[in-house]
PDB file of C-alpha atoms in Angstrom:
ATOM      1  CA  GLY A   1      -2.073   1.344  17.012  1.00  0.00           C
ATOM      2  CA  MET A   2      -5.613   2.084  18.163  1.00  0.00           C
ATOM      3  CA  GLY A   3      -7.032   0.213  15.176  1.00  0.00           C
ATOM      4  CA  TYR A   4      -4.797  -2.783  15.881  1.00  0.00           C
ATOM      5  CA  VAL A   5      -5.788  -2.978  19.567  1.00  0.00           C
ATOM      6  CA  LEU A   6      -9.463  -2.386  18.780  1.00  0.00           C
ATOM      7  CA  GLN A   7      -9.550  -5.210  16.241  1.00  0.00           C
ATOM      8  CA  ARG A   8      -7.825  -7.660  18.583  1.00  0.00           C
ATOM      9  CA  TRP A   9     -10.305  -6.718  21.311  1.00  0.00           C
ATOM     10  CA  GLN A  10     -13.591  -6.419  19.422  1.00  0.00           C
ATOM     11  CA  ALA A  11     -13.024  -8.088  15.980  1.00  0.00           C
ATOM     12  CA  LEU A  12     -15.056  -5.491  14.082  1.00  0.00           C
ATOM     13  CA  ASP A  13     -16.150  -5.548  10.433  1.00  0.00           C
ATOM     14  CA  LYS A  14     -13.335  -3.869   8.482  1.00  0.00           C
ATOM     15  CA  ARG A  15     -15.224  -4.007   5.191  1.00  0.00           C
ATOM     16  CA  ALA A  16     -18.000  -1.763   6.498  1.00  0.00           C
ATOM     17  CA  LEU A  17     -15.518   0.892   7.619  1.00  0.00           C
ATOM     18  CA  SER A  18     -13.615   0.596   4.339  1.00  0.00           C
ATOM     19  CA  ARG A  19     -16.805   1.161   2.360  1.00  0.00           C
ATOM     20  CA  VAL A  20     -17.741   4.191   4.454  1.00  0.00           C
ATOM     21  CA  THR A  21     -14.301   5.616   3.677  1.00  0.00           C
ATOM     22  CA  LEU A  22     -14.430   4.776  -0.028  1.00  0.00           C
ATOM     23  CA  TYR A  23     -17.971   5.961  -0.701  1.00  0.00           C
ATOM     24  CA  VAL A  24     -18.328   8.939   1.678  1.00  0.00           C
ATOM     25  CA  LEU A  25     -15.245  10.177   3.529  1.00  0.00           C
ATOM     26  CA  SER A  26     -12.632   9.803   0.787  1.00  0.00           C
ATOM     27  CA  PRO A  27     -14.685  11.610  -1.916  1.00  0.00           C
ATOM     28  CA  ALA A  28     -15.322  14.440   0.543  1.00  0.00           C
ATOM     29  CA  LEU A  29     -11.587  14.703   1.309  1.00  0.00           C
ATOM     30  CA  VAL A  30     -10.680  14.683  -2.391  1.00  0.00           C
ATOM     31  CA  PHE A  31     -13.261  17.334  -3.278  1.00  0.00           C
ATOM     32  CA  TYR A  32     -12.563  19.707  -0.396  1.00  0.00           C
ATOM     33  CA  SER A  33      -8.764  19.487  -0.632  1.00  0.00           C
ATOM     34  CA  LEU A  34      -8.645  20.073  -4.392  1.00  0.00           C
ATOM     35  CA  VAL A  35     -11.218  22.895  -4.405  1.00  0.00           C
ATOM     36  CA  ASN A  36      -9.391  24.729  -1.606  1.00  0.00           C
ATOM     37  CA  SER A  37      -5.890  24.101  -2.910  1.00  0.00           C
ATOM     38  CA  GLU A  38      -3.741  26.502  -4.881  1.00  0.00           C
ATOM     39  CA  LEU A  39      -2.892  24.033  -7.625  1.00  0.00           C
ATOM     40  CA  ASN A  40      -2.003  25.379 -11.023  1.00  0.00           C
ATOM     41  CA  THR A  41      -2.544  23.586 -14.315  1.00  0.00           C
ATOM     42  CA  SER A  42       1.164  22.823 -14.649  1.00  0.00           C
ATOM     43  CA  ASP A  43       1.435  21.095 -11.244  1.00  0.00           C
ATOM     44  CA  LEU A  44      -1.767  19.132 -11.807  1.00  0.00           C
ATOM     45  CA  GLY A  45      -0.746  17.871 -15.243  1.00  0.00           C
ATOM     46  CA  SER A  46       2.819  17.102 -14.189  1.00  0.00           C
ATOM     47  CA  LEU A  47       1.671  15.105 -11.151  1.00  0.00           C
ATOM     48  CA  VAL A  48      -0.751  13.047 -13.247  1.00  0.00           C
ATOM     49  CA  VAL A  49       1.997  12.285 -15.799  1.00  0.00           C
ATOM     50  CA  PHE A  50       4.449  11.561 -12.971  1.00  0.00           C
ATOM     51  CA  THR A  51       2.022   9.077 -11.377  1.00  0.00           C
ATOM     52  CA  VAL A  52       1.356   7.217 -14.623  1.00  0.00           C
ATOM     53  CA  LEU A  53       5.056   7.022 -15.546  1.00  0.00           C
ATOM     54  CA  VAL A  54       6.146   5.818 -12.092  1.00  0.00           C
ATOM     55  CA  MET A  55       3.490   3.106 -12.023  1.00  0.00           C
ATOM     56  CA  ALA A  56       4.259   2.025 -15.596  1.00  0.00           C
ATOM     57  CA  SER A  57       7.990   1.870 -14.821  1.00  0.00           C
ATOM     58  CA  MET A  58       7.408  -0.210 -11.710  1.00  0.00           C
ATOM     59  CA  ALA A  59       5.151  -2.550 -13.679  1.00  0.00           C
ATOM     60  CA  VAL A  60       7.939  -3.158 -16.199  1.00  0.00           C
ATOM     61  CA  ILE A  61      10.492  -3.718 -13.416  1.00  0.00           C
ATOM     62  CA  ALA A  62       8.132  -6.142 -11.653  1.00  0.00           C
ATOM     63  CA  LEU A  63       7.469  -8.036 -14.882  1.00  0.00           C
ATOM     64  CA  VAL A  64      11.187  -8.391 -15.657  1.00  0.00           C
ATOM     65  CA  SER A  65      11.872  -9.487 -12.063  1.00  0.00           C
ATOM     66  CA  ALA A  66       9.110 -12.088 -12.265  1.00  0.00           C
ATOM     67  CA  ARG A  67      10.571 -13.484 -15.474  1.00  0.00           C
ATOM     68  CA  LEU A  68      14.065 -13.695 -13.951  1.00  0.00           C
ATOM     69  CA  LEU A  69      12.678 -15.426 -10.852  1.00  0.00           C
ATOM     70  CA  ARG A  70      10.580 -17.772 -13.028  1.00  0.00           C
ATOM     71  CA  PHE A  71       7.320 -16.898 -11.341  1.00  0.00           C
ATOM     72  CA  SER A  72       4.075 -18.472 -12.457  1.00  0.00           C
ATOM     73  CA  ARG A  73       1.420 -16.356 -14.159  1.00  0.00           C
ATOM     74  CA  LYS A  74      -0.466 -15.941 -10.876  1.00  0.00           C
ATOM     75  CA  GLU A  75       2.685 -15.015  -8.939  1.00  0.00           C
ATOM     76  CA  THR A  76       3.584 -12.504 -11.646  1.00  0.00           C
ATOM     77  CA  ALA A  77       0.169 -10.834 -11.365  1.00  0.00           C
ATOM     78  CA  VAL A  78       0.491 -10.659  -7.569  1.00  0.00           C
ATOM     79  CA  LEU A  79       3.996  -9.151  -7.780  1.00  0.00           C
ATOM     80  CA  ILE A  80       2.931  -6.507 -10.311  1.00  0.00           C
ATOM     81  CA  ILE A  81      -0.126  -5.471  -8.283  1.00  0.00           C
ATOM     82  CA  THR A  82       1.859  -5.301  -5.037  1.00  0.00           C
ATOM     83  CA  VAL A  83       4.706  -3.286  -6.545  1.00  0.00           C
ATOM     84  CA  VAL A  84       2.640  -0.896  -8.688  1.00  0.00           C
ATOM     85  CA  PHE A  85      -0.293  -0.086  -6.378  1.00  0.00           C
ATOM     86  CA  VAL A  86       1.298   1.144  -3.159  1.00  0.00           C
ATOM     87  CA  ASN A  87      -0.438   2.483  -0.057  1.00  0.00           C
ATOM     88  CA  GLY A  88      -0.727   6.087  -1.170  1.00  0.00           C
ATOM     89  CA  GLY A  89      -4.070   6.479   0.604  1.00  0.00           C
ATOM     90  CA  ASN A  90      -4.248   5.917   4.339  1.00  0.00           C
ATOM     91  CA  TYR A  91      -0.450   5.932   4.686  1.00  0.00           C
ATOM     92  CA  GLY A  92       0.744   8.328   1.978  1.00  0.00           C
ATOM     93  CA  LEU A  93      -1.900  11.024   2.481  1.00  0.00           C
ATOM     94  CA  THR A  94      -1.344  10.967   6.236  1.00  0.00           C
ATOM     95  CA  LEU A  95       2.422  11.247   5.947  1.00  0.00           C
ATOM     96  CA  ASN A  96       2.252  14.120   3.466  1.00  0.00           C
ATOM     97  CA  GLN A  97      -0.295  15.977   5.591  1.00  0.00           C
ATOM     98  CA  LEU A  98       1.822  15.571   8.726  1.00  0.00           C
ATOM     99  CA  ARG A  99       4.969  16.705   6.902  1.00  0.00           C
ATOM    100  CA  TYR A 100       3.662  19.445   4.589  1.00  0.00           C
ATOM    101  CA  GLY A 101       0.229  20.440   5.903  1.00  0.00           C
ATOM    102  CA  GLU A 102      -2.851  21.069   3.783  1.00  0.00           C
ATOM    103  CA  ALA A 103      -0.821  22.188   0.758  1.00  0.00           C
ATOM    104  CA  GLY A 104       1.055  18.888   0.727  1.00  0.00           C
ATOM    105  CA  LEU A 105      -2.159  16.938   1.231  1.00  0.00           C
ATOM    106  CA  ALA A 106      -3.802  18.590  -1.794  1.00  0.00           C
ATOM    107  CA  LEU A 107      -0.847  17.646  -4.019  1.00  0.00           C
ATOM    108  CA  ALA A 108      -0.712  14.102  -2.622  1.00  0.00           C
ATOM    109  CA  ILE A 109      -4.409  13.680  -3.419  1.00  0.00           C
ATOM    110  CA  VAL A 110      -3.637  14.174  -7.124  1.00  0.00           C
ATOM    111  CA  TYR A 111      -1.354  11.105  -6.978  1.00  0.00           C
ATOM    112  CA  TYR A 112      -3.923   9.212  -4.899  1.00  0.00           C
ATOM    113  CA  ALA A 113      -6.803   9.995  -7.268  1.00  0.00           C
ATOM    114  CA  THR A 114      -4.780   9.079 -10.374  1.00  0.00           C
ATOM    115  CA  SER A 115      -3.541   5.810  -8.861  1.00  0.00           C
ATOM    116  CA  THR A 116      -7.095   4.979  -7.741  1.00  0.00           C
ATOM    117  CA  VAL A 117      -8.303   5.320 -11.325  1.00  0.00           C
ATOM    118  CA  LEU A 118      -5.564   2.953 -12.492  1.00  0.00           C
ATOM    119  CA  LEU A 119      -6.115   0.526  -9.603  1.00  0.00           C
ATOM    120  CA  TYR A 120      -9.805   0.066 -10.321  1.00  0.00           C
ATOM    121  CA  SER A 121      -9.305  -0.299 -14.065  1.00  0.00           C
ATOM    122  CA  VAL A 122      -5.873  -1.680 -14.985  1.00  0.00           C
ATOM    123  CA  GLY A 123      -5.376  -3.210 -11.521  1.00  0.00           C
ATOM    124  CA  ILE A 124      -8.600  -5.197 -11.654  1.00  0.00           C
ATOM    125  CA  PHE A 125      -7.734  -6.355 -15.176  1.00  0.00           C
ATOM    126  CA  ILE A 126      -4.304  -7.580 -14.002  1.00  0.00           C
ATOM    127  CA  ALA A 127      -5.804  -9.262 -10.921  1.00  0.00           C
ATOM    128  CA  SER A 128      -8.116 -11.249 -13.180  1.00  0.00           C
ATOM    129  CA  MET A 129      -4.976 -12.300 -15.112  1.00  0.00           C
ATOM    130  CA  GLY A 130      -6.552 -11.107 -18.345  1.00  0.00           C
ATOM    131  CA  ARG A 131      -9.772 -13.093 -17.989  1.00  0.00           C
ATOM    132  CA  LEU A 132     -11.859  -9.979 -17.259  1.00  0.00           C
ATOM    133  CA  HIS A 133     -12.865  -7.903 -20.281  1.00  0.00           C
ATOM    134  CA  TRP A 134     -11.663  -4.313 -20.188  1.00  0.00           C
ATOM    135  CA  ARG A 135     -15.268  -3.088 -20.329  1.00  0.00           C
ATOM    136  CA  GLU A 136     -16.020  -4.920 -17.085  1.00  0.00           C
ATOM    137  CA  ALA A 137     -12.962  -3.346 -15.476  1.00  0.00           C
ATOM    138  CA  LEU A 138     -14.201   0.099 -16.507  1.00  0.00           C
ATOM    139  CA  LYS A 139     -17.596  -0.621 -14.936  1.00  0.00           C
ATOM    140  CA  HIS A 140     -15.846  -1.047 -11.586  1.00  0.00           C
ATOM    141  CA  LEU A 141     -14.075   2.272 -12.126  1.00  0.00           C
ATOM    142  CA  PHE A 142     -17.257   4.231 -12.812  1.00  0.00           C
ATOM    143  CA  ARG A 143     -18.787   3.030  -9.528  1.00  0.00           C
ATOM    144  CA  LEU A 144     -16.178   4.916  -7.505  1.00  0.00           C
ATOM    145  CA  PRO A 145     -17.270   8.225  -5.931  1.00  0.00           C
ATOM    146  CA  PRO A 146     -13.671   9.516  -5.462  1.00  0.00           C
ATOM    147  CA  ILE A 147     -13.329   9.668  -9.263  1.00  0.00           C
ATOM    148  CA  TYR A 148     -16.412  11.838  -9.607  1.00  0.00           C
ATOM    149  CA  ALA A 149     -15.295  13.947  -6.636  1.00  0.00           C
ATOM    150  CA  ALA A 150     -11.947  14.635  -8.318  1.00  0.00           C
ATOM    151  CA  VAL A 151     -13.570  15.591 -11.629  1.00  0.00           C
ATOM    152  CA  ALA A 152     -16.132  17.797  -9.878  1.00  0.00           C
ATOM    153  CA  ALA A 153     -13.410  19.485  -7.817  1.00  0.00           C
ATOM    154  CA  ILE A 154     -11.341  20.271 -10.907  1.00  0.00           C
ATOM    155  CA  LEU A 155     -14.370  21.766 -12.667  1.00  0.00           C
ATOM    156  CA  VAL A 156     -15.312  23.850  -9.614  1.00  0.00           C
ATOM    157  CA  TYR A 157     -11.722  25.012  -9.136  1.00  0.00           C
ATOM    158  CA  TYR A 158     -10.861  25.994 -12.693  1.00  0.00           C
ATOM    159  CA  PHE A 159     -14.233  27.472 -13.637  1.00  0.00           C
ATOM    160  CA  ASN A 160     -14.586  29.199 -10.253  1.00  0.00           C
ATOM    161  CA  ILE A 161     -18.037  27.699  -9.662  1.00  0.00           C
ATOM    162  CA  PRO A 162     -19.496  28.833  -6.315  1.00  0.00           C
ATOM    163  CA  VAL A 163     -20.361  26.117  -3.804  1.00  0.00           C
ATOM    164  CA  PRO A 164     -22.942  26.963  -1.096  1.00  0.00           C
ATOM    165  CA  ALA A 165     -21.186  27.496   2.247  1.00  0.00           C
ATOM    166  CA  PRO A 166     -23.355  24.997   4.209  1.00  0.00           C
ATOM    167  CA  LEU A 167     -22.608  22.278   1.626  1.00  0.00           C
ATOM    168  CA  MET A 168     -18.888  23.029   1.672  1.00  0.00           C
ATOM    169  CA  SER A 169     -18.900  22.912   5.488  1.00  0.00           C
ATOM    170  CA  ALA A 170     -20.534  19.482   5.420  1.00  0.00           C
ATOM    171  CA  VAL A 171     -18.012  18.216   2.870  1.00  0.00           C
ATOM    172  CA  LYS A 172     -15.143  19.591   4.976  1.00  0.00           C
ATOM    173  CA  ILE A 173     -16.369  17.823   8.133  1.00  0.00           C
ATOM    174  CA  ALA A 174     -16.787  14.508   6.282  1.00  0.00           C
ATOM    175  CA  GLY A 175     -13.367  14.864   4.646  1.00  0.00           C
ATOM    176  CA  GLN A 176     -11.680  15.458   8.004  1.00  0.00           C
ATOM    177  CA  GLY A 177     -12.855  12.017   9.068  1.00  0.00           C
ATOM    178  CA  ALA A 178     -11.244  10.237   6.122  1.00  0.00           C
ATOM    179  CA  ILE A 179      -7.638   9.975   7.279  1.00  0.00           C
ATOM    180  CA  PRO A 180      -8.387   8.921  10.903  1.00  0.00           C
ATOM    181  CA  VAL A 181     -10.719   6.168   9.676  1.00  0.00           C
ATOM    182  CA  MET A 182      -8.188   5.113   7.005  1.00  0.00           C
ATOM    183  CA  LEU A 183      -5.545   4.702   9.720  1.00  0.00           C
ATOM    184  CA  LEU A 184      -7.912   2.756  11.974  1.00  0.00           C
ATOM    185  CA  VAL A 185      -8.723   0.386   9.101  1.00  0.00           C
ATOM    186  CA  LEU A 186      -5.015  -0.061   8.367  1.00  0.00           C
ATOM    187  CA  GLY A 187      -4.371  -1.041  12.000  1.00  0.00           C
ATOM    188  CA  MET A 188      -7.334  -3.424  11.920  1.00  0.00           C
ATOM    189  CA  GLN A 189      -5.998  -5.058   8.758  1.00  0.00           C
ATOM    190  CA  LEU A 190      -2.596  -5.562  10.372  1.00  0.00           C
ATOM    191  CA  ALA A 191      -4.277  -7.135  13.409  1.00  0.00           C
ATOM    192  CA  ASP A 192      -6.007  -9.722  11.218  1.00  0.00           C
ATOM    193  CA  MET A 193      -2.893 -10.840   9.334  1.00  0.00           C
ATOM    194  CA  LYS A 194      -2.318 -14.558   9.836  1.00  0.00           C
ATOM    195  CA  GLY A 195       0.000 -17.299   8.657  1.00  0.00           C
ATOM    196  CA  ASN A 196       3.532 -17.238   7.302  1.00  0.00           C
ATOM    197  CA  GLY A 197       4.465 -15.078   4.335  1.00  0.00           C
ATOM    198  CA  GLU A 198       5.399 -16.592   0.987  1.00  0.00           C
ATOM    199  CA  TRP A 199       8.999 -15.392   1.201  1.00  0.00           C
ATOM    200  CA  ARG A 200       9.779 -16.290  -2.416  1.00  0.00           C
ATOM    201  CA  LEU A 201       7.257 -13.619  -3.378  1.00  0.00           C
ATOM    202  CA  THR A 202       7.421 -11.305  -0.364  1.00  0.00           C
ATOM    203  CA  ILE A 203      11.134 -10.505  -0.423  1.00  0.00           C
ATOM    204  CA  PRO A 204      11.233  -9.375  -4.104  1.00  0.00           C
ATOM    205  CA  ALA A 205       8.024  -7.362  -3.621  1.00  0.00           C
ATOM    206  CA  ILE A 206       9.279  -5.554  -0.501  1.00  0.00           C
ATOM    207  CA  SER A 207      12.686  -4.929  -2.081  1.00  0.00           C
ATOM    208  CA  LEU A 208      11.219  -3.412  -5.232  1.00  0.00           C
ATOM    209  CA  VAL A 209       8.705  -1.232  -3.355  1.00  0.00           C
ATOM    210  CA  LEU A 210      11.062   0.101  -0.681  1.00  0.00           C
ATOM    211  CA  LEU A 211      14.320   0.279  -2.648  1.00  0.00           C
ATOM    212  CA  ALA A 212      13.565   0.601  -6.359  1.00  0.00           C
ATOM    213  CA  ALA A 213      10.409   2.737  -6.229  1.00  0.00           C
ATOM    214  CA  PRO A 214      11.985   5.782  -4.513  1.00  0.00           C
ATOM    215  CA  LEU A 215      14.821   5.800  -7.064  1.00  0.00           C
ATOM    216  CA  VAL A 216      12.382   5.491  -9.963  1.00  0.00           C
ATOM    217  CA  ALA A 217      10.292   8.310  -8.455  1.00  0.00           C
ATOM    218  CA  VAL A 218      13.303  10.636  -8.242  1.00  0.00           C
ATOM    219  CA  LEU A 219      14.282   9.915 -11.859  1.00  0.00           C
ATOM    220  CA  VAL A 220      10.725  10.391 -13.162  1.00  0.00           C
ATOM    221  CA  ALA A 221      10.290  13.593 -11.121  1.00  0.00           C
ATOM    222  CA  ASP A 222      13.381  15.019 -12.819  1.00  0.00           C
ATOM    223  CA  LEU A 223      12.155  13.800 -16.202  1.00  0.00           C
ATOM    224  CA  VAL A 224       8.762  15.549 -15.981  1.00  0.00           C
ATOM    225  CA  GLY A 225      10.192  18.636 -14.294  1.00  0.00           C
ATOM    226  CA  LEU A 226       8.466  18.379 -10.915  1.00  0.00           C
ATOM    227  CA  GLN A 227       9.818  20.911  -8.460  1.00  0.00           C
ATOM    228  CA  GLY A 228       9.321  22.054  -4.888  1.00  0.00           C
ATOM    229  CA  LEU A 229       6.407  20.702  -2.904  1.00  0.00           C
ATOM    230  CA  ALA A 230       4.906  18.832  -5.867  1.00  0.00           C
ATOM    231  CA  ARG A 231       8.179  16.922  -6.295  1.00  0.00           C
ATOM    232  CA  ALA A 232       8.459  16.093  -2.583  1.00  0.00           C
ATOM    233  CA  THR A 233       4.891  14.878  -2.159  1.00  0.00           C
ATOM    234  CA  GLY A 234       4.992  12.896  -5.406  1.00  0.00           C
ATOM    235  CA  ILE A 235       8.151  11.041  -4.400  1.00  0.00           C
ATOM    236  CA  ILE A 236       6.744  10.281  -0.939  1.00  0.00           C
ATOM    237  CA  GLU A 237       3.507   8.907  -2.429  1.00  0.00           C
ATOM    238  CA  ALA A 238       5.409   6.697  -4.881  1.00  0.00           C
ATOM    239  CA  SER A 239       7.685   5.397  -2.092  1.00  0.00           C
ATOM    240  CA  MET A 240       4.949   4.070   0.178  1.00  0.00           C
ATOM    241  CA  PRO A 241       4.931   0.364   1.150  1.00  0.00           C
TER     242      PRO A 241
END
C-alpha cells in the first residue's frame, strides 16, 4: 500500500529500486538465510526437484491450454511465462516469513533461488520465442548475484566455513532490507498499471495460476516426499499469483 501511494504521489524510478534489490539486497537475504538455516541435504534436494517438476508441469499445462485456445506463438509464450514464473519473491518470501518465521523463509528461498535460475535461463529463451541462442540466455543467468549467493551459502553451510562476524552482520542488515523494498516495488508496479487487460489471455492465465498450480504443487509434493515445513512452504511458493 505504501509503495502504491508513493508511486502515485512521486512517480519514482522502479527500475533503480529493482536493481538494488536484485544486485545487493536479494543476494544478501539468500546468503544469510541459507547459511543460518537448519536445512538438511534431503530437504534441499527435494525442494529443488519439487520446484523443477512443478514448473515443468505448469509449462505443459499452459502449452496444452494455449493449443486448445488456438493462441498465436506470441500469446503462447506469454501464457507459459505467466503461468510458470510466479511471484515467489516479493510476495512468496514475505508470506512464508509472516506465516512460518525464519525457518519458513529459509526453505522458501530454495524455491525462489531455483526458480530464479530457470527464469533467467529458460524464461529468457521462451520470451525470445526461440530466437535467442541458449548460450546468450546462460550469459544473462551468470550475471545474477543471487545465484552466486546461493552457491556460496551452500558451500559455507555444508563445509562449515567460518564467516567473519562483521561481514555476516553487514550481510544480515542488507538482507533485512530485501523484503520491505520488494514489497514497495510491487506496490509501485501496481500503481503504474494502465489500460484494459487482454481478457482472452488474462482469464486462462489467472485460472491456471490460482486454481491449477496449487493442485499440481500438492501432487508433486506427495510425489517427491516433501513433508512438514518444507511441504508447506513449497506449496505456498508454487501457488503465488
